[in-house]
Amino acid sequence: MNIVLTTLNAKYIHTNLAIRCLRAYVEPEHQVEMVEYTIKDPSINIVTDLFKYKPDVIGFSCYIWNIEETIKVIGMLKKIKPELKIMIGGPEVSYDVMYWMERLQDVDYIVIGEGEETFKQLLDQLKSGETDFTNIHGLAYRTEDQKAVVNPQRNKLNLQEAPSPFRFEEDLPHLSKRVTYIETSRGCPFSCQFCLSSIEVGVRYFNKEKVKEDIRFLMKNGAKTIKFVDRTFNISRSYAMEMFQFLIDEHLPGTVFQFEITADIMRPEVIEFLNENAPTGLFRFEIGVQSTNDATNELVMRKQNFQKLTRTVSMVKNGGKIDQHLDLIAGLPEEDYDSFKKTFNDVFELRPEELQLGFLKMLRGTGLRIRAEQHQYVYMDHSPYEILKNNVLSFEEISKIKQVEDVLEKYWNDHRMDYTVEYLVTEVFATPFDFFQEFGLYWDKMGWGRIGHQLEDLFQRLWNFLSFWSEENRSIIHSLMKLDYLRGQKYKPRKPWWDDTLIKEERSELYRKILASPSLLGKAFEELQLSEKDIYKHTVLEMISFDLNHFLQLGEIKEKPSLLLAYFDPKDQQTKLFSTPIKYLEEVNV
Ligand code: SF4
């Protein structure tokens, strides 16, 4: 019997943990092939490839991001080989199981919930030719007369005994290029009504020592990005501390570990420990904030203390060692447009390295979907089941928030213009949300969402918007944008996005003055001892309207026409910025 486990990942760099757990669990009794595709692969290519394995059974790991593409593949497979047994599993098909059995007539089996033991029993039985599946808990199947049957759920697995899903030879060459997902626990103690993890009761842990062995093995074989899928990594403080200590002690250079943490339960001592001991960039935290509206959180049974969350995020940020990615969800119960705006501003205030806006998905099996009527939710029939409107948020308002998301990604999360954005959200617009919303509206109106962008386009487009928006502070904003652009370059840019402010003769004269008096640009510049050739080849000169040194030291804008010199050091490919007030240059005679 040839058995294949497969899935369609969202991106090539992702790997699927579920099929590895299943395979590890059924070996050595059953030999299983494992193959992964992406949702971008044409279905026909996937089907052609799968048939190369001459499969008798194919199992698909299903999620909201791949279910519809998976269904297309299954349909083709069954047309070509009707006797092929198709098994599906995963969070997307583990709820409303009868609906899936009725909708997907090509599917023979659904493995419900945690799949290891069910999958093993199913394979044992298929191998032996036994056709009575009534005793396999956690399985949905069809009787000989094609009637769908859903068996009762099964007891949870003893994770302490689970085998390692990371010892497959064929995975090793890819470890350095892809994200490795690892779990040290299953389940979440919280009850957020929009989340599938709230359904399972209790948290179970894998064997700690085996997990550590796995991590050592993964690092030794080149894994660079290791993401813990534990729903709340820090639910047990002692456990999290032990793992943090282990990772700090034994990590190999270049490895990054990502965790989903619950920020408001993180004790200050833990953060102090990390700030003191963790190497910069070793850890990255993902923190779901979702909403700062207490009434909304209460309605979704989400206990969250925003004050404590703020303390954690601020302490981590001040430590400067760990990047943080914060998530928000638009569309939660009773969170209208203004309330969401407040949530956004509350969270943006923390200046997370990344802020992601998601839109509520009415996932099958969640409490919120079951009670959708109460809040008049209207949502997509098919995955990803995103909401279209509810009693307090119209479709137009959701569309507006999507415009915010679009520009937030490009202008904040990518960190190309931090000085500029900081100035805009604090000095020019009433609130950060107002900036992103106004810009997003303009972006959409100009049709820029439908076309690609070079870096220069992004600067030019923001400048276009600002020209349209206001006459105030334009020279400061333009200077900040030039500064952001130049400091983000590794080499001298051939054609910056702005029009030259200096004519050739002026530029030459400035260069002559700098060569004559390099100390004007400061001691560090003088010590570089750049030759005339270096200066012409590797620097850019620009006029800015404020005192750069004062700004870099204190973060304050003091208006003073200045010359900015950006030196693109060919040795370390770092941009070094120097500046001097124009009036000092005027005094130099050459
Ligand atoms: S949203 Fe997070 S904390 Fe809430 S139930 Fe889901 S995993 Fe647990």
PDB file of C-alpha atoms in Angstrom, residues 62-63 67 88-98 100 110-115 138 140 150 153 196 199 364-365:
ATOM      1  CA  CYS A  62      -6.050  21.235   5.535  1.00  0.00           C
ATOM      2  CA  TYR A  63      -6.204  24.843   6.748  1.00  0.00           C
ATOM      3  CA  ILE A  67      -8.731  24.136   1.625  1.00  0.00           C
ATOM      4  CA  ILE A  88      -8.139  14.826   4.978  1.00  0.00           C
ATOM      5  CA  GLY A  89      -7.352  16.278   8.381  1.00  0.00           C
ATOM      6  CA  GLY A  90      -6.346  19.508  10.048  1.00  0.00           C
ATOM      7  CA  PRO A  91      -8.105  22.376  11.812  1.00  0.00           C
ATOM      8  CA  GLU A  92     -10.157  23.404   8.797  1.00  0.00           C
ATOM      9  CA  VAL A  93     -11.970  20.058   8.525  1.00  0.00           C
ATOM     10  CA  SER A  94     -12.064  19.057  12.188  1.00  0.00           C
ATOM     11  CA  TYR A  95     -15.258  21.006  12.875  1.00  0.00           C
ATOM     12  CA  ASP A  96     -18.596  20.734  11.041  1.00  0.00           C
ATOM     13  CA  VAL A  97     -17.322  17.324   9.981  1.00  0.00           C
ATOM     14  CA  MET A  98     -20.643  16.165   8.563  1.00  0.00           C
ATOM     15  CA  TRP A 100     -17.397  18.370   4.906  1.00  0.00           C
ATOM     16  CA  ILE A 110     -11.614  12.720   7.787  1.00  0.00           C
ATOM     17  CA  VAL A 111      -9.186  12.460  10.666  1.00  0.00           C
ATOM     18  CA  ILE A 112     -10.669  14.750  13.298  1.00  0.00           C
ATOM     19  CA  GLY A 113      -8.531  16.865  15.619  1.00  0.00           C
ATOM     20  CA  GLU A 114      -5.253  15.483  16.885  1.00  0.00           C
ATOM     21  CA  GLY A 115      -4.525  12.932  14.199  1.00  0.00           C
ATOM     22  CA  GLY A 138     -11.813  10.533  15.800  1.00  0.00           C
ATOM     23  CA  ALA A 140     -15.303  10.137   9.790  1.00  0.00           C
ATOM     24  CA  VAL A 150     -18.729  10.517  12.212  1.00  0.00           C
ATOM     25  CA  GLN A 153     -13.770  11.955  19.453  1.00  0.00           C
ATOM     26  CA  LEU A 196      -9.939  27.462  17.489  1.00  0.00           C
ATOM     27  CA  ILE A 199     -12.046  24.780  22.076  1.00  0.00           C
ATOM     28  CA  ARG A 364     -15.820  26.799  11.950  1.00  0.00           C
ATOM     29  CA  GLY A 365     -16.228  25.480  15.474  1.00  0.00           C
TER      30      GLY A 365
END
